[in-house]
Each structure stands twice: as C-alpha cells, then as structure tokens.
Short mmCIF file of C-alpha atoms in Angstrom, two decimals:
data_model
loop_
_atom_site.label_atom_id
_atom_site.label_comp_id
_atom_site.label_asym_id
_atom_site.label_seq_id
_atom_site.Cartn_x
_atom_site.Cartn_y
_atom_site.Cartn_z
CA UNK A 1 0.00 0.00 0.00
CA UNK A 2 2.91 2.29 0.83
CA UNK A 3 4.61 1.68 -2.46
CA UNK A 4 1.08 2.61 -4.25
CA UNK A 5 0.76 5.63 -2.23
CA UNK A 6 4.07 6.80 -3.31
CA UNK A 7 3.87 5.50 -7.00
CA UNK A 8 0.51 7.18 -7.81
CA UNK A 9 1.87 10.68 -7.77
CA UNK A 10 5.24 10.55 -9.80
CA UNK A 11 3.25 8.92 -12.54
CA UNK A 12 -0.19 11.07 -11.89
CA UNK A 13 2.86 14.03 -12.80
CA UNK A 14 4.04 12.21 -15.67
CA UNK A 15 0.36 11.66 -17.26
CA UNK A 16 -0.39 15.09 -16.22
CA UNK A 17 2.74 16.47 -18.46
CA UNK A 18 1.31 13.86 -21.14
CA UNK A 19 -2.02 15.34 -21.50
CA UNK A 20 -1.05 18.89 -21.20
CA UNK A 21 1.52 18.25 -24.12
CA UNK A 22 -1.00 16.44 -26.43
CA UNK A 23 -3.72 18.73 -25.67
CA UNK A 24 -0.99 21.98 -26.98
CA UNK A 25 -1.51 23.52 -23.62
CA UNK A 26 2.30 23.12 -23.51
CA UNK A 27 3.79 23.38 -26.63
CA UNK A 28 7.44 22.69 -27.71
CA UNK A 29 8.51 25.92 -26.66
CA UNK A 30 7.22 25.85 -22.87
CA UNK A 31 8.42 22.25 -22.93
CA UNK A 32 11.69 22.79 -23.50
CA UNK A 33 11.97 26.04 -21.80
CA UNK A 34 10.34 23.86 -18.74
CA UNK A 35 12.79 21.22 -19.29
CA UNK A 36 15.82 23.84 -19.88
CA UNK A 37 15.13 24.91 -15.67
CA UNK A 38 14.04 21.33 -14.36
CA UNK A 39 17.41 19.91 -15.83
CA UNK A 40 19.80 22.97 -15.43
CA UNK A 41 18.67 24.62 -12.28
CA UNK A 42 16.22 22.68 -10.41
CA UNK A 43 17.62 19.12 -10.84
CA UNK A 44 21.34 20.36 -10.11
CA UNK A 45 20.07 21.32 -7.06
CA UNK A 46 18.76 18.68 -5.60
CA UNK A 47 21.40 16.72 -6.30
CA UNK A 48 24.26 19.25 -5.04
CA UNK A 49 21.88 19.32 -1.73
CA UNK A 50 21.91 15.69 -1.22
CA UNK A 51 25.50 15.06 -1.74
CA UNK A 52 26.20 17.64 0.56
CA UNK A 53 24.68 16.09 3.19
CA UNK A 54 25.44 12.87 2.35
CA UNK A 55 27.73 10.59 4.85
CA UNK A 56 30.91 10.94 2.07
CA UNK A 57 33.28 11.03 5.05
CA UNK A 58 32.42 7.32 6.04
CA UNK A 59 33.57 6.31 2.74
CA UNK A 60 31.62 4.55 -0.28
CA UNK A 61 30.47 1.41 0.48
CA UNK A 62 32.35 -1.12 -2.63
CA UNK A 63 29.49 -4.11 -1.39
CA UNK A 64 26.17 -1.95 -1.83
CA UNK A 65 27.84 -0.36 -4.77
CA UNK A 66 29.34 -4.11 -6.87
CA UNK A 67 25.71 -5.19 -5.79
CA UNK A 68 23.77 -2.55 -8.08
CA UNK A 69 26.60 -1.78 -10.62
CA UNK A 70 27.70 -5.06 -11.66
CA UNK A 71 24.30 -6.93 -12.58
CA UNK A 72 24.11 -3.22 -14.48
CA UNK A 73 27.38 -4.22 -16.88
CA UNK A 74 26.12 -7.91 -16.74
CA UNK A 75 22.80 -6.39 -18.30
CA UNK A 76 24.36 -3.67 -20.25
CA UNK A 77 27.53 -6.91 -21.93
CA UNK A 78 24.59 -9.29 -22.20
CA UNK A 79 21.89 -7.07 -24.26
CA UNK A 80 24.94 -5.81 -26.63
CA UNK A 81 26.21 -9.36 -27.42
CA UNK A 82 22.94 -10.71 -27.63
CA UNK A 83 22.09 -7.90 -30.51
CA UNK A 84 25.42 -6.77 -31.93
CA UNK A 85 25.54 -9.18 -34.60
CA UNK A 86 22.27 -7.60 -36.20
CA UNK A 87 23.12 -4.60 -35.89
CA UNK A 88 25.12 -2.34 -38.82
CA UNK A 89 26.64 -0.07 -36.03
CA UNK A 90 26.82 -0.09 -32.41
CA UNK A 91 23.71 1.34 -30.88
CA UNK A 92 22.47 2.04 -27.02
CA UNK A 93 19.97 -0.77 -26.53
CA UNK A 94 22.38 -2.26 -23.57
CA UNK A 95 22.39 1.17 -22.46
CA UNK A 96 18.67 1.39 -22.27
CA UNK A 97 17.85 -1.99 -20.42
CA UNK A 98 20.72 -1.18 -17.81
CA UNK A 99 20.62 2.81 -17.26
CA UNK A 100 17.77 3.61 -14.86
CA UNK A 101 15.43 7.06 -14.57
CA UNK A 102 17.18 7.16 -11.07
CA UNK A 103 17.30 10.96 -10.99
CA UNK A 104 13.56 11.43 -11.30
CA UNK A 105 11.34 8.49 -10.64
CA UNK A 106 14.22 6.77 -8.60
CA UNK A 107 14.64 10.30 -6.24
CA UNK A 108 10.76 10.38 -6.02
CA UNK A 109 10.36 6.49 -4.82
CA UNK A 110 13.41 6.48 -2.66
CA UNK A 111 12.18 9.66 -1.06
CA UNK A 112 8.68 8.57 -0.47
CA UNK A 113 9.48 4.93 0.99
CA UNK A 114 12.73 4.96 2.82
CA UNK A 115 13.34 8.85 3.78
CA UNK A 116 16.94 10.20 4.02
CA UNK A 117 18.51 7.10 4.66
CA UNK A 118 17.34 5.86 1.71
CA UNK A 119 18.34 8.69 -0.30
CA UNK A 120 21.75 8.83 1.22
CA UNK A 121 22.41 5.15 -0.52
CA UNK A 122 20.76 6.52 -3.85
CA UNK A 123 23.03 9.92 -3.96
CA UNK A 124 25.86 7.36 -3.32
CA UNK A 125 24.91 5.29 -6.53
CA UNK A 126 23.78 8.72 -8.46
CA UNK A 127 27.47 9.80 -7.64
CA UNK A 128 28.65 6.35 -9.97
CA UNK A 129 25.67 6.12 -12.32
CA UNK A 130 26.02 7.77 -15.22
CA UNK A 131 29.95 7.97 -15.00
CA UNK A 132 30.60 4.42 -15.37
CA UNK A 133 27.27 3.65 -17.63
CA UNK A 134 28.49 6.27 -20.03
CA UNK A 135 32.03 5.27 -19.97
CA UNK A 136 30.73 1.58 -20.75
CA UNK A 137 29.24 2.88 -23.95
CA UNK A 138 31.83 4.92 -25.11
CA UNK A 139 34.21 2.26 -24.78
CA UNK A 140 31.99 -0.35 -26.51
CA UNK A 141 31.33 2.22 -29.16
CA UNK A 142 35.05 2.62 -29.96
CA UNK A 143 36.20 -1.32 -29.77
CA UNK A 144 32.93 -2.94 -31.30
CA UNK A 145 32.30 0.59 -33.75
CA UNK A 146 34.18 2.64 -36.69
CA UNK A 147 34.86 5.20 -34.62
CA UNK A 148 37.67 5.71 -32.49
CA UNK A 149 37.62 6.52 -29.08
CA UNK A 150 37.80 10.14 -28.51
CA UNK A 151 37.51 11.47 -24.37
CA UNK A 152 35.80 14.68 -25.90
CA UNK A 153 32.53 12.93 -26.20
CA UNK A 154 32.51 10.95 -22.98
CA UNK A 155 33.52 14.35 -21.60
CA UNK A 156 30.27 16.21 -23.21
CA UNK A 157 28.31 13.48 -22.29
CA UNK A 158 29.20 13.75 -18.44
CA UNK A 159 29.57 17.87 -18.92
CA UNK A 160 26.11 18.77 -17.78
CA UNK A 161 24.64 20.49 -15.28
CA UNK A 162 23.23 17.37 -13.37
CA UNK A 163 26.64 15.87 -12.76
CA UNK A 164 27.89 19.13 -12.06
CA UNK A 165 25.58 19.91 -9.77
CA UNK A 166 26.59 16.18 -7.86
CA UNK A 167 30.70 17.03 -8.15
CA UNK A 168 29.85 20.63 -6.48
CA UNK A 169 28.11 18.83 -4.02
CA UNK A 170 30.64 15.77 -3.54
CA UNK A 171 33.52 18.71 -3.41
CA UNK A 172 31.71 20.95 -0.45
CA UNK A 173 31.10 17.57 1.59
CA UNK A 174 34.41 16.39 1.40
CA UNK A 175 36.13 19.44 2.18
CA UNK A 176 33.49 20.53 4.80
CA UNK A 177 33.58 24.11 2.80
CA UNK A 178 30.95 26.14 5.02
CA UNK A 179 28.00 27.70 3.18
CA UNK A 180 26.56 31.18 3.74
CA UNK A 181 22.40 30.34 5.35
CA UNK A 182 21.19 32.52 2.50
CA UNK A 183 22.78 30.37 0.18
CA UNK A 184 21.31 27.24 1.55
CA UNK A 185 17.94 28.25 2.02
CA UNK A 186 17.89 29.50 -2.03
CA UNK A 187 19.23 25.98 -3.36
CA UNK A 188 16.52 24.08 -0.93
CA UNK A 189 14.06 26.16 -2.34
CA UNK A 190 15.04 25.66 -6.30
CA UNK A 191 15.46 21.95 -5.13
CA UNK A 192 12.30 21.72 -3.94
CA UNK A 193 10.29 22.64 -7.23
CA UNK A 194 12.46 20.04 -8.99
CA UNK A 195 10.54 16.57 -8.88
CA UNK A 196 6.99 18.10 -9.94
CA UNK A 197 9.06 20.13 -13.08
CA UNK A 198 10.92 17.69 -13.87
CA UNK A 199 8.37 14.85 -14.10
CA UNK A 200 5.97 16.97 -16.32
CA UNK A 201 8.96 17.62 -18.54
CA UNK A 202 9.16 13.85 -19.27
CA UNK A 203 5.33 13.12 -19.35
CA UNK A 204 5.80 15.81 -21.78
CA UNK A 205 8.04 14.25 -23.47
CA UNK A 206 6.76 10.84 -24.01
CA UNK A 207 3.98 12.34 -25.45
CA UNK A 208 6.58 12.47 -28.51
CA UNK A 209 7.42 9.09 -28.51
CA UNK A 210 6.39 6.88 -31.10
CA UNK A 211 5.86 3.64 -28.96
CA UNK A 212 6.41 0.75 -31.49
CA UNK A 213 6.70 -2.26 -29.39
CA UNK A 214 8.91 -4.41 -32.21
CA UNK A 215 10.57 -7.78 -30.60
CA UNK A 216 13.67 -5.57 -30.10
CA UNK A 217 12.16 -2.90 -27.42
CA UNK A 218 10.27 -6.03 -25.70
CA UNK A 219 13.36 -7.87 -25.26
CA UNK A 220 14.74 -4.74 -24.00
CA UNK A 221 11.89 -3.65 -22.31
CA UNK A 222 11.64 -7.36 -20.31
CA UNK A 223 16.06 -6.74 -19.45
CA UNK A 224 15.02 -3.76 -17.29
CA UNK A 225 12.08 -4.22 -15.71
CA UNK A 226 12.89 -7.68 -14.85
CA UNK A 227 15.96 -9.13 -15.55
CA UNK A 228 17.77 -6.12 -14.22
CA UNK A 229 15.81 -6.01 -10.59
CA UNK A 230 16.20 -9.58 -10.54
CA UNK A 231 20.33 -9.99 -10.79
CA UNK A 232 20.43 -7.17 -8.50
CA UNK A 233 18.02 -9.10 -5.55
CA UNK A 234 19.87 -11.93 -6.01
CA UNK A 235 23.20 -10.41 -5.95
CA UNK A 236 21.90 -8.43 -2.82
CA UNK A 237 21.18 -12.32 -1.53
CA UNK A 238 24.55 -13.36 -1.92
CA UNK A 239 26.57 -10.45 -0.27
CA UNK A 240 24.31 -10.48 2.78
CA UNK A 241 22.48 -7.51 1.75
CA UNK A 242 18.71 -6.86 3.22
CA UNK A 243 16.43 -4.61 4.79
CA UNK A 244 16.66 -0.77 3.69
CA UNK A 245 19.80 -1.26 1.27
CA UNK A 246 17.81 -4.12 -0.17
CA UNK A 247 15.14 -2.29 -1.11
CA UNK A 248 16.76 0.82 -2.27
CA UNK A 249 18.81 -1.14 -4.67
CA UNK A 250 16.00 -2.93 -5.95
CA UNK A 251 14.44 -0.53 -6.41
CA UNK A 252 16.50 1.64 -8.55
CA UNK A 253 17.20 -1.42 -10.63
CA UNK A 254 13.48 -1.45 -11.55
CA UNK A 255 13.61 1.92 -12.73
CA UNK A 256 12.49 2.67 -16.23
CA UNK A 257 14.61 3.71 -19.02
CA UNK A 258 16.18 6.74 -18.22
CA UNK A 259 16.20 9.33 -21.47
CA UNK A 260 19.71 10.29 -21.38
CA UNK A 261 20.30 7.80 -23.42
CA UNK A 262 19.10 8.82 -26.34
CA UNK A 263 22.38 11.11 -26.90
CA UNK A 264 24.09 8.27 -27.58
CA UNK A 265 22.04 6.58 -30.71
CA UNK A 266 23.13 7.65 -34.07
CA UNK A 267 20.43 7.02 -36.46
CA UNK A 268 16.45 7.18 -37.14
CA UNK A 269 15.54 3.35 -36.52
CA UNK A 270 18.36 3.37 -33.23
CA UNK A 271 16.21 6.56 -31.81
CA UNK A 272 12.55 4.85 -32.86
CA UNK A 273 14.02 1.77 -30.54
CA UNK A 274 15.50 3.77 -27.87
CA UNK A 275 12.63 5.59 -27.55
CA UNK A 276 9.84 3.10 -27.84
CA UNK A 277 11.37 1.39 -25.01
CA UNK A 278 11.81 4.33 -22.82
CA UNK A 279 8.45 4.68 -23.22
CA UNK A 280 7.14 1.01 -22.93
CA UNK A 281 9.35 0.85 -19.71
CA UNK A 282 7.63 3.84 -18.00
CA UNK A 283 3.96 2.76 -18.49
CA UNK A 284 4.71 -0.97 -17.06
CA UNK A 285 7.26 0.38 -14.10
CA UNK A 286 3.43 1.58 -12.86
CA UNK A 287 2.91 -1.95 -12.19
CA UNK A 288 6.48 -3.76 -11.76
CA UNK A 289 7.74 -1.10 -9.60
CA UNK A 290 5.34 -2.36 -6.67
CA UNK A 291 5.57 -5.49 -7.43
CA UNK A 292 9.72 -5.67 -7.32
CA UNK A 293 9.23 -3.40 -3.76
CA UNK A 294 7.45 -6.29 -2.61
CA UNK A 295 9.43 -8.66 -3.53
CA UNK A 296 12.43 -7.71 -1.95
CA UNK A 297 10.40 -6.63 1.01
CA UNK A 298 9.23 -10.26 1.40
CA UNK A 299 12.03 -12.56 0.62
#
C-alpha cells in the first residue's frame, strides 16, 4: 500500500505532463523552456543538496555499490552481445535496459518509501551512475564501432549540469567548505520545485514518442524491468544484503529507461528503438515497480 501511495503521484505528474503536451496547452517551446530549468537549475540542485549532506566522510560502500553496478554491466555486456551481430553499427539498446530514470522516478520512490537514509544510498549510486554507464558505452562504441575513441565525447556526455551539480556537491562535503544560510535556504528552495518540473517535462516528453513495441524494445523492455531487478536481488542475496539497502537497490534497478540515453544513438531506426522502449518501460514500471518493492520486502 505504501509503495502505491508513493507511486501514484510521480506517474499522476508524468500523465499530467502527457495530456497537457498532447492537448498543446504546452507546446514545444514551454516544454523545453520547462525542461531547460528542471534539468539545469532545479535538478542540479537537488542533487548538489543531497550530496552535501550525504555521509561521504564514512567512505563509499564497494558491497552496496558491486551489488547494483555489476548486474548493471552484466545487463548492459549481455543485451549488446545478444544484438550486436544484427546490428550495422553499435547502438544504445544495452544502455537502455541497464541505465535507470534514477534521478527522477528513482529520487521520487526512494524519497517517499525509505526517507533520508534511503536517499543517502541513492546519492551514493547517483554519484557512480552515469559515469561508469556512459564510460561503458563509449568504450563499446570505440572497440565494437568505426569510430575511435575520442575522451571529448565521454567528456560532453558527463559535462552537464546534473553531474555538475553532484561534483559541487561531492567537493563541499568532502572538504566541509561552510556555506553562507542565505545560500542554503535559495538551493533548498530551487530543489524543492524540482521533482513536480521535472516529471511533467518527461510526461511531456513521451507524449513524442512513437511507442512501437517491435521484438527488439520487448526484449529490452523485459532486461530492465525484470531481468535487471532480478540480478540485482539476487546479488543483494549473496553479499548479505537486506532490509533498507535491499530495497533501495532494488528498487532503482526497476527503474524505467532513463532518457539520457538517447544522446548516444546515431540514427532514425536506433532513436525509434530507444525511444519506444523508454516509453514502454515507464507505463509498465506503474505496475512492476510495486511489485519488485514487494518482492524484496518479502524474501
């Protein structure tokens, strides 16, 4: 009941943002003037808020960290191999069944169910995410692609204001750097319009999804929403990991798609997929995300 409670809003958001875009009410424009202070004001600073009072001094925890991240590269290896060889070019369906929507729907869910301590554990993984995801694709672009590796484009992929807004964050903690009140107060407040923005942006933004549910953006579709929660419960079984951890990780793992990465698909068809199964993860995470909370409440 909890995890229904909780769920029902982020995605009552995301419909809402749905409807208003399909209905005109907001257009291109005031999407993506929306979007431009959800993702480069708002966003930032929630995450530069939660690092900073995150537990950074007690170090990074390698077990709850191996126990999210490396079913994520098992998913990520197996999805590539699995569809490489039909491919003509490398393109970012591993990506898509193993990079979650951790900064929106994750921060909403963790929030809701497990409070700070939760959200402690989910700045921790935030702090990894994208950095090693990314870097995963941009090596398997350059070894399994044409292209050679070149750091500028990992670098522009990691160079925005969300990550930023984590490193600021990560820096002041570590360094205990004191903070003026005023200043504070003012990124609390931006942070705090950042979850309802930010989650009409992307109901907004499915509503521009063509949602073509081919045998590709199933398969892909079926690696996140269950094989990715599932290596990560059992991996949480082996290492000894339950209660609150458990279920954060979880969790997260049973995020949807996450639309970052669409930056990294290079033609028509590779976008159609990505996108189709960014959207066909969202609509059923309405009804796997409960169940997979359950799950690892119960075993």
């Amino acid at each position: 009941m909890a995890a229904a409670q909780t769920i029902l809003p982020v995605f009552l958001l995301i419909l809402l943002g749905y409807i208003l875009a399909r209905r005109g009410t907001l257009d291109a424009h005031a999407n993506k003037a929306l979007g431009g202070l959800a993702f480069k004001i708002f966003m930032p600073m929630v995450l530069f808020t939660g690092m900073i009072n995150a537990p950074l001094h007690e170090g990074l925890n390698l077990t709850l960290l191996a126990a999210y991240f490396v079913p994520a590269l098992l998913i990520f290896a197996a999805v590539n191999l699995l569809l490489h060889r039909h491919l003509p070019q490398t393109a970012p369906f591993g990506l898509t069944a193993a990079f979650g929507n951790n900064a929106l729907i994750g921060l909403a869910m963790v929030a809701g169910l497990y409070g700070n301590a939760g959200l402690v554990l989910l700045f921790t993984v935030l702090a990894v995410h994208s950095l090693l995801l990314f870097s995963a694709q941009s090596v398997y672009d350059s070894f399994a692609g044409s292209e050679p590796f070149k750091p500028s484009v990992l670098i522009a992929s990691l160079a925005n204001p969300m990550i930023i807004g984590l490193l600021l964050g990560t820096a002041v903690n570590l360094t205990d750097l004191p903070l003026p009140g005023w200043s504070m107060k003012l990124a609390t407040w931006l942070a705090q319009a950042a979850l309802p923005c930010a989650l009409i942006v992307l109901g907004a933004n499915l509503s521009g999804f063509r949602l073509r549910p081919t045998k590709r953006v199933v398969g892909i579709t079926a690696a996140k929403l269950v094989a990715m929660p599932l290596l990560v419960l059992l991996t949480c079984m082996l290492l000894s990991i339950d209660g609150l951890p458990r279920g954060v990780l979880v969790l997260m793992a049973a995020n949807p798609s996450g639309v970052n990465v669409l930056g990294f698909a290079r033609s028509a068809e590779d976008r159609h997929t990505t996108s189709s199964a960014i959207c066909l993860t969202t609509l059923l995470s309405m009804a796997t995300l409960p169940l997979w909370i359950w799950i690892a409440s119960v075993v």
